[in-house]
Tab-separated table of C-alpha atoms in Angstrom:
chain	number	residue	atom	x	y	z
R	178	MET	CA	0.091	0.105	-0.032
R	179	PHE	CA	1.206	3.498	-0.861
R	180	THR	CA	0.286	6.776	0.576
R	181	LEU	CA	-0.251	9.505	-1.976
R	182	ALA	CA	3.027	11.062	-0.894
R	183	GLN	CA	4.912	7.759	-1.350
R	184	ALA	CA	3.489	7.316	-4.959
R	185	ARG	CA	4.427	10.726	-6.047
R	186	HIS	CA	7.833	10.257	-4.515
R	187	LEU	CA	8.440	7.085	-6.711
R	188	VAL	CA	7.164	8.795	-9.683
R	189	ALA	CA	9.663	11.517	-9.299
R	190	THR	CA	12.349	8.986	-8.330
R	191	LEU	CA	11.766	6.697	-11.204
R	192	GLN	CA	11.275	9.209	-13.913
R	193	PRO	CA	14.449	8.331	-15.667
R	194	ARG	CA	13.376	4.821	-15.961
R	195	VAL	CA	10.017	5.886	-17.356
R	196	ASP	CA	11.673	8.042	-19.871
R	197	GLU	CA	13.905	5.229	-20.787
R	198	LEU	CA	10.922	2.935	-21.172
R	199	ILE	CA	9.342	5.603	-23.607
R	200	ARG	CA	12.606	5.970	-25.654
R	201	VAL	CA	12.966	2.159	-25.994
R	202	ARG	CA	9.368	1.765	-26.895
R	203	ALA	CA	9.672	4.451	-29.638
R	204	ASP	CA	12.752	2.845	-31.032
R	205	LEU	CA	11.334	-0.603	-30.910
R	206	ALA	CA	8.212	0.547	-32.812
R	207	GLU	CA	10.227	2.431	-35.343
R	208	LEU	CA	12.722	-0.487	-35.884
R	209	ARG	CA	9.928	-3.033	-36.326
R	210	VAL	CA	8.275	-0.788	-38.869
R	211	ASP	CA	11.348	-0.206	-40.947
R	212	LEU	CA	12.111	-3.986	-40.921
R	213	ALA	CA	8.586	-4.889	-41.975
R	214	ASP	CA	8.500	-2.325	-44.642
R	215	HIS	CA	12.012	-2.363	-45.968
R	216	GLY	CA	13.790	-5.185	-44.389
R	217	VAL	CA	16.491	-2.856	-43.044
R	218	SER	CA	16.609	-0.028	-40.666
R	219	ALA	CA	19.185	2.695	-39.523
R	220	LEU	CA	18.404	1.259	-35.880
R	221	GLY	CA	19.603	-2.208	-36.690
R	222	GLY	CA	18.012	-5.610	-37.307
R	223	LEU	CA	16.655	-8.673	-35.419
R	224	ALA	CA	19.376	-8.479	-32.911
R	225	GLU	CA	18.492	-4.949	-31.940
R	226	VAL	CA	14.821	-5.834	-31.797
R	227	LYS	CA	15.583	-8.687	-29.138
R	228	ALA	CA	17.975	-6.220	-27.256
R	229	LEU	CA	15.145	-3.508	-27.231
R	230	GLU	CA	12.477	-5.945	-26.130
R	231	ALA	CA	14.649	-7.106	-23.419
R	232	ARG	CA	15.317	-3.784	-22.199
R	233	LEU	CA	11.862	-2.837	-22.261
R	234	HIS	CA	10.996	-5.852	-20.154
R	235	ALA	CA	13.791	-5.025	-17.716
R	236	VAL	CA	12.518	-1.534	-17.099
R	237	VAL	CA	9.000	-2.929	-16.439
R	238	ASP	CA	10.225	-5.519	-14.083
R	239	GLU	CA	12.098	-2.827	-12.275
R	240	LEU	CA	8.963	-0.955	-11.840
R	241	HIS	CA	7.171	-4.103	-10.709
R	242	GLN	CA	9.860	-4.573	-8.064
R	243	HIS	CA	8.684	-1.448	-6.341
R	244	ASP	CA	5.019	-2.809	-6.262
R	245	ILE	CA	3.955	-0.509	-8.966
R	246	GLN	CA	1.198	-2.039	-11.324
R	247	VAL	CA	2.240	-1.155	-14.997
R	248	LYS	CA	-1.205	-1.087	-16.638
R	249	GLY	CA	0.263	0.072	-20.008
R	250	ILE	CA	3.303	1.107	-21.828
R	251	ALA	CA	1.751	3.086	-24.977
R	252	PRO	CA	0.916	5.217	-23.052
R	253	VAL	CA	2.723	4.472	-19.889
R	254	LEU	CA	0.085	3.917	-17.247
R	255	LEU	CA	1.067	3.365	-13.604
R	256	ASP	CA	-1.128	2.485	-10.574
R	257	PHE	CA	-0.130	2.401	-6.901
R	258	PRO	CA	-2.376	0.552	-4.770
R	259	GLY	CA	-3.428	2.798	-1.841
R	260	GLU	CA	-6.409	3.817	0.418
R	261	ARG	CA	-8.501	6.909	0.466
R	262	ALA	CA	-11.233	7.531	2.953
R	263	GLY	CA	-11.218	3.986	4.067
R	264	ARG	CA	-11.570	2.447	0.594
R	265	ALA	CA	-9.122	0.678	-1.650
R	266	VAL	CA	-7.965	2.991	-4.442
R	267	LEU	CA	-5.150	3.025	-7.047
R	268	TRP	CA	-3.355	6.285	-7.242
R	269	CYS	CA	-2.915	6.761	-10.919
R	270	TRP	CA	-0.184	8.197	-13.070
R	271	LEU	CA	-0.510	8.580	-16.945
R	272	GLU	CA	2.309	9.382	-19.307
R	273	GLY	CA	2.289	13.095	-19.778
R	274	ASP	CA	1.249	13.951	-16.231
R	275	SER	CA	3.703	16.020	-14.221
R	276	ASP	CA	2.663	14.274	-10.846
R	277	VAL	CA	0.214	11.758	-9.524
R	278	ARG	CA	-2.951	13.795	-9.815
R	279	TRP	CA	-5.687	10.988	-10.172
R	280	TYR	CA	-7.002	8.053	-8.447
R	281	HIS	CA	-9.628	5.502	-9.090
R	282	ARG	CA	-11.321	2.718	-7.139
R	283	ALA	CA	-9.717	-0.391	-7.677
R	284	GLU	CA	-12.700	-2.123	-9.148
R	285	CYS	CA	-13.581	0.708	-11.526
R	286	GLY	CA	-10.469	0.765	-13.530
R	287	PHE	CA	-9.091	3.915	-15.622
R	288	ALA	CA	-12.837	4.762	-16.638
R	289	GLY	CA	-13.338	5.675	-12.779
R	290	ARG	CA	-10.433	7.898	-12.640
R	291	ARG	CA	-11.090	10.994	-10.595
R	292	PRO	CA	-8.852	14.092	-9.950
R	293	LEU	CA	-7.359	14.428	-6.511
């Protein structure tokens, strides 16, 4: 369980890892399209695809090690289990947010997001 302050601290602390995930995700997408369309890419070949996939999984695993729920990588969506007013919630951070500014009841999912 995370307090809101703890979730915000982790987002700030792990921002370099999230930025890396975004870079790797973009490189991997571009590389796959280039290889599918042309068979070649300035970003490399199959070995580079495998390396980028491994790096992407490593970053996601690192986030999981902090008990962060990675709900999506395109866009990056992170949930932090917590409690608000005696009810189980997920503090919610979406790629592009400057801070954790949303929450939703665990059973409501993304559609139930509310501003803090």
